[in-house]
Amino acid sequence: MISARGRYVIRIMIELAEKNSCEFVRLKDLSESQTISLKYLESITATLSKSGLIEAAHGKGGGYRLKRSPEDYKISDILTVTEGTLAPVTCLEGDANPQERAAEHRTLSMWQNFYTLITNYFDNITIADLMTHEYDVGYFAAAL
């Protein structure tokens, strides 16, 4: 399940893209427009900044902006920063070795295929897509 934090991050990234990536957007403005508390938003933007997804500027005229164009931000990359992994089961996460019990793990290929579907789906959606297209299952499914 994608957390509220993951959903907020995508909304914030879309807003930063819509505000024009050349200008910095104040945290207070993001907080008000997204109805997210300033304190929680500070935590989110710190994570995004440390991961290199956004750029921060302090002082007068400061705030946050995208570091790249909206087309260069895949949803899978953004969610990986906030959610860690999109693996549906723990045996497919990071350092896990799903092959250890593969002979007795009859459902392993099902989970691997599901994980591939999730990853491919989010790999084919960018912030630019979410800015310019109404969400349409057919549009994004065609990209798979």
mmCIF file with all atom_site columns, N, CA, C and O in Angstrom, residues 87-101 105 107-109 111-112 115:
data_model
loop_
_atom_site.group_PDB
_atom_site.id
_atom_site.type_symbol
_atom_site.label_atom_id
_atom_site.label_alt_id
_atom_site.label_comp_id
_atom_site.label_asym_id
_atom_site.label_entity_id
_atom_site.label_seq_id
_atom_site.pdbx_PDB_ins_code
_atom_site.Cartn_x
_atom_site.Cartn_y
_atom_site.Cartn_z
_atom_site.occupancy
_atom_site.B_iso_or_equiv
_atom_site.pdbx_formal_charge
_atom_site.auth_seq_id
_atom_site.auth_comp_id
_atom_site.auth_asym_id
_atom_site.auth_atom_id
_atom_site.pdbx_PDB_model_num
ATOM 1  N N  . ALA A 1 87  ? 7.979  -3.608  -3.608  1.00 0.00 ? 87  ALA A N  1
ATOM 2  C CA . ALA A 1 87  ? 7.807  -5.062  -3.609  1.00 0.00 ? 87  ALA A CA 1
ATOM 3  C C  . ALA A 1 87  ? 6.552  -5.445  -2.822  1.00 0.00 ? 87  ALA A C  1
ATOM 4  O O  . ALA A 1 87  ? 6.350  -4.970  -1.705  1.00 0.00 ? 87  ALA A O  1
ATOM 5  N N  . PRO A 1 88  ? 5.711  -6.297  -3.387  1.00 0.00 ? 88  PRO A N  1
ATOM 6  C CA . PRO A 1 88  ? 4.473  -6.674  -2.712  1.00 0.00 ? 88  PRO A CA 1
ATOM 7  C C  . PRO A 1 88  ? 4.668  -7.671  -1.573  1.00 0.00 ? 88  PRO A C  1
ATOM 8  O O  . PRO A 1 88  ? 3.800  -7.815  -0.722  1.00 0.00 ? 88  PRO A O  1
ATOM 9  N N  . VAL A 1 89  ? 5.819  -8.369  -1.534  1.00 0.00 ? 89  VAL A N  1
ATOM 10 C CA . VAL A 1 89  ? 6.115  -9.317  -0.465  1.00 0.00 ? 89  VAL A CA 1
ATOM 11 C C  . VAL A 1 89  ? 7.571  -9.148  -0.040  1.00 0.00 ? 89  VAL A C  1
ATOM 12 O O  . VAL A 1 89  ? 8.420  -8.757  -0.836  1.00 0.00 ? 89  VAL A O  1
ATOM 13 N N  . THR A 1 90  ? 7.857  -9.456  1.200   1.00 0.00 ? 90  THR A N  1
ATOM 14 C CA . THR A 1 90  ? 9.200  -9.212  1.741   1.00 0.00 ? 90  THR A CA 1
ATOM 15 C C  . THR A 1 90  ? 10.285 -10.030 1.063   1.00 0.00 ? 90  THR A C  1
ATOM 16 O O  . THR A 1 90  ? 11.429 -9.598  0.999   1.00 0.00 ? 90  THR A O  1
ATOM 17 N N  . CYS A 1 91  ? 9.938  -11.197 0.526   1.00 0.00 ? 91  CYS A N  1
ATOM 18 C CA . CYS A 1 91  ? 10.990 -12.013 -0.098  1.00 0.00 ? 91  CYS A CA 1
ATOM 19 C C  . CYS A 1 91  ? 11.526 -11.397 -1.386  1.00 0.00 ? 91  CYS A C  1
ATOM 20 O O  . CYS A 1 91  ? 12.525 -11.866 -1.923  1.00 0.00 ? 91  CYS A O  1
ATOM 21 N N  . LEU A 1 92  ? 10.901 -10.324 -1.880  1.00 0.00 ? 92  LEU A N  1
ATOM 22 C CA . LEU A 1 92  ? 11.388 -9.645  -3.080  1.00 0.00 ? 92  LEU A CA 1
ATOM 23 C C  . LEU A 1 92  ? 12.074 -8.317  -2.758  1.00 0.00 ? 92  LEU A C  1
ATOM 24 O O  . LEU A 1 92  ? 12.518 -7.623  -3.651  1.00 0.00 ? 92  LEU A O  1
ATOM 25 N N  . GLU A 1 93  ? 12.165 -7.984  -1.489  1.00 0.00 ? 93  GLU A N  1
ATOM 26 C CA . GLU A 1 93  ? 12.784 -6.726  -1.090  1.00 0.00 ? 93  GLU A CA 1
ATOM 27 C C  . GLU A 1 93  ? 14.301 -6.828  -1.089  1.00 0.00 ? 93  GLU A C  1
ATOM 28 O O  . GLU A 1 93  ? 14.862 -7.881  -0.768  1.00 0.00 ? 93  GLU A O  1
ATOM 29 N N  . GLY A 1 94  ? 14.920 -5.730  -1.416  1.00 0.00 ? 94  GLY A N  1
ATOM 30 C CA . GLY A 1 94  ? 16.366 -5.519  -1.312  1.00 0.00 ? 94  GLY A CA 1
ATOM 31 C C  . GLY A 1 94  ? 17.263 -6.728  -1.312  1.00 0.00 ? 94  GLY A C  1
ATOM 32 O O  . GLY A 1 94  ? 17.484 -7.363  -2.326  1.00 0.00 ? 94  GLY A O  1
ATOM 33 N N  . ASP A 1 95  ? 17.791 -7.083  -0.130  1.00 0.00 ? 95  ASP A N  1
ATOM 34 C CA . ASP A 1 95  ? 18.796 -8.134  -0.003  1.00 0.00 ? 95  ASP A CA 1
ATOM 35 C C  . ASP A 1 95  ? 18.204 -9.532  0.153   1.00 0.00 ? 95  ASP A C  1
ATOM 36 O O  . ASP A 1 95  ? 18.941 -10.495 0.324   1.00 0.00 ? 95  ASP A O  1
ATOM 37 N N  . ALA A 1 96  ? 16.903 -9.657  0.128   1.00 0.00 ? 96  ALA A N  1
ATOM 38 C CA . ALA A 1 96  ? 16.284 -10.970 0.293   1.00 0.00 ? 96  ALA A CA 1
ATOM 39 C C  . ALA A 1 96  ? 16.702 -11.883 -0.853  1.00 0.00 ? 96  ALA A C  1
ATOM 40 O O  . ALA A 1 96  ? 16.932 -11.445 -1.969  1.00 0.00 ? 96  ALA A O  1
ATOM 41 N N  . ASN A 1 97  ? 16.794 -13.156 -0.551  1.00 0.00 ? 97  ASN A N  1
ATOM 42 C CA . ASN A 1 97  ? 17.141 -14.146 -1.567  1.00 0.00 ? 97  ASN A CA 1
ATOM 43 C C  . ASN A 1 97  ? 15.944 -15.081 -1.758  1.00 0.00 ? 97  ASN A C  1
ATOM 44 O O  . ASN A 1 97  ? 15.834 -16.096 -1.070  1.00 0.00 ? 97  ASN A O  1
ATOM 45 N N  . PRO A 1 98  ? 15.048 -14.721 -2.688  1.00 0.00 ? 98  PRO A N  1
ATOM 46 C CA . PRO A 1 98  ? 13.838 -15.529 -2.858  1.00 0.00 ? 98  PRO A CA 1
ATOM 47 C C  . PRO A 1 98  ? 14.108 -16.923 -3.408  1.00 0.00 ? 98  PRO A C  1
ATOM 48 O O  . PRO A 1 98  ? 13.246 -17.780 -3.366  1.00 0.00 ? 98  PRO A O  1
ATOM 49 N N  . GLN A 1 99  ? 15.299 -17.169 -3.893  1.00 0.00 ? 99  GLN A N  1
ATOM 50 C CA . GLN A 1 99  ? 15.606 -18.473 -4.478  1.00 0.00 ? 99  GLN A CA 1
ATOM 51 C C  . GLN A 1 99  ? 15.898 -19.536 -3.417  1.00 0.00 ? 99  GLN A C  1
ATOM 52 O O  . GLN A 1 99  ? 15.896 -20.728 -3.714  1.00 0.00 ? 99  GLN A O  1
ATOM 53 N N  . GLU A 1 100 ? 16.159 -19.118 -2.181  1.00 0.00 ? 100 GLU A N  1
ATOM 54 C CA . GLU A 1 100 ? 16.485 -20.066 -1.119  1.00 0.00 ? 100 GLU A CA 1
ATOM 55 C C  . GLU A 1 100 ? 15.417 -21.147 -0.963  1.00 0.00 ? 100 GLU A C  1
ATOM 56 O O  . GLU A 1 100 ? 15.723 -22.304 -0.776  1.00 0.00 ? 100 GLU A O  1
ATOM 57 N N  . ARG A 1 101 ? 14.164 -20.757 -1.034  1.00 0.00 ? 101 ARG A N  1
ATOM 58 C CA . ARG A 1 101 ? 13.063 -21.704 -0.859  1.00 0.00 ? 101 ARG A CA 1
ATOM 59 C C  . ARG A 1 101 ? 12.195 -21.765 -2.108  1.00 0.00 ? 101 ARG A C  1
ATOM 60 O O  . ARG A 1 101 ? 11.035 -22.127 -2.048  1.00 0.00 ? 101 ARG A O  1
ATOM 61 N N  . HIS A 1 105 ? 8.206  -22.642 -2.739  1.00 0.00 ? 105 HIS A N  1
ATOM 62 C CA . HIS A 1 105 ? 7.485  -21.362 -2.774  1.00 0.00 ? 105 HIS A CA 1
ATOM 63 C C  . HIS A 1 105 ? 6.707  -21.287 -4.091  1.00 0.00 ? 105 HIS A C  1
ATOM 64 O O  . HIS A 1 105 ? 7.125  -20.641 -5.041  1.00 0.00 ? 105 HIS A O  1
ATOM 65 N N  . THR A 1 107 ? 4.173  -19.754 -5.020  1.00 0.00 ? 107 THR A N  1
ATOM 66 C CA . THR A 1 107 ? 3.605  -18.471 -5.430  1.00 0.00 ? 107 THR A CA 1
ATOM 67 C C  . THR A 1 107 ? 4.655  -17.437 -5.815  1.00 0.00 ? 107 THR A C  1
ATOM 68 O O  . THR A 1 107 ? 4.307  -16.321 -6.188  1.00 0.00 ? 107 THR A O  1
ATOM 69 N N  . LEU A 1 108 ? 5.927  -17.798 -5.723  1.00 0.00 ? 108 LEU A N  1
ATOM 70 C CA . LEU A 1 108 ? 7.001  -16.836 -5.979  1.00 0.00 ? 108 LEU A CA 1
ATOM 71 C C  . LEU A 1 108 ? 6.877  -16.177 -7.349  1.00 0.00 ? 108 LEU A C  1
ATOM 72 O O  . LEU A 1 108 ? 6.960  -14.954 -7.462  1.00 0.00 ? 108 LEU A O  1
ATOM 73 N N  . SER A 1 109 ? 6.660  -16.957 -8.392  1.00 0.00 ? 109 SER A N  1
ATOM 74 C CA . SER A 1 109 ? 6.576  -16.362 -9.734  1.00 0.00 ? 109 SER A CA 1
ATOM 75 C C  . SER A 1 109 ? 5.382  -15.424 -9.854  1.00 0.00 ? 109 SER A C  1
ATOM 76 O O  . SER A 1 109 ? 5.461  -14.408 -10.549 1.00 0.00 ? 109 SER A O  1
ATOM 77 N N  . TRP A 1 111 ? 4.228  -13.490 -7.436  1.00 0.00 ? 111 TRP A N  1
ATOM 78 C CA . TRP A 1 111 ? 4.633  -12.238 -6.788  1.00 0.00 ? 111 TRP A CA 1
ATOM 79 C C  . TRP A 1 111 ? 5.662  -11.493 -7.623  1.00 0.00 ? 111 TRP A C  1
ATOM 80 O O  . TRP A 1 111 ? 5.636  -10.273 -7.719  1.00 0.00 ? 111 TRP A O  1
ATOM 81 N N  . GLN A 1 112 ? 6.578  -12.227 -8.247  1.00 0.00 ? 112 GLN A N  1
ATOM 82 C CA . GLN A 1 112 ? 7.570  -11.587 -9.110  1.00 0.00 ? 112 GLN A CA 1
ATOM 83 C C  . GLN A 1 112 ? 6.896  -10.906 -10.303 1.00 0.00 ? 112 GLN A C  1
ATOM 84 O O  . GLN A 1 112 ? 7.251  -9.777  -10.660 1.00 0.00 ? 112 GLN A O  1
ATOM 85 N N  . TYR A 1 115 ? 5.122  -7.773  -9.067  1.00 0.00 ? 115 TYR A N  1
ATOM 86 C CA . TYR A 1 115 ? 6.120  -6.743  -8.802  1.00 0.00 ? 115 TYR A CA 1
ATOM 87 C C  . TYR A 1 115 ? 6.575  -6.095  -10.113 1.00 0.00 ? 115 TYR A C  1
ATOM 88 O O  . TYR A 1 115 ? 6.708  -4.872  -10.213 1.00 0.00 ? 115 TYR A O  1
#
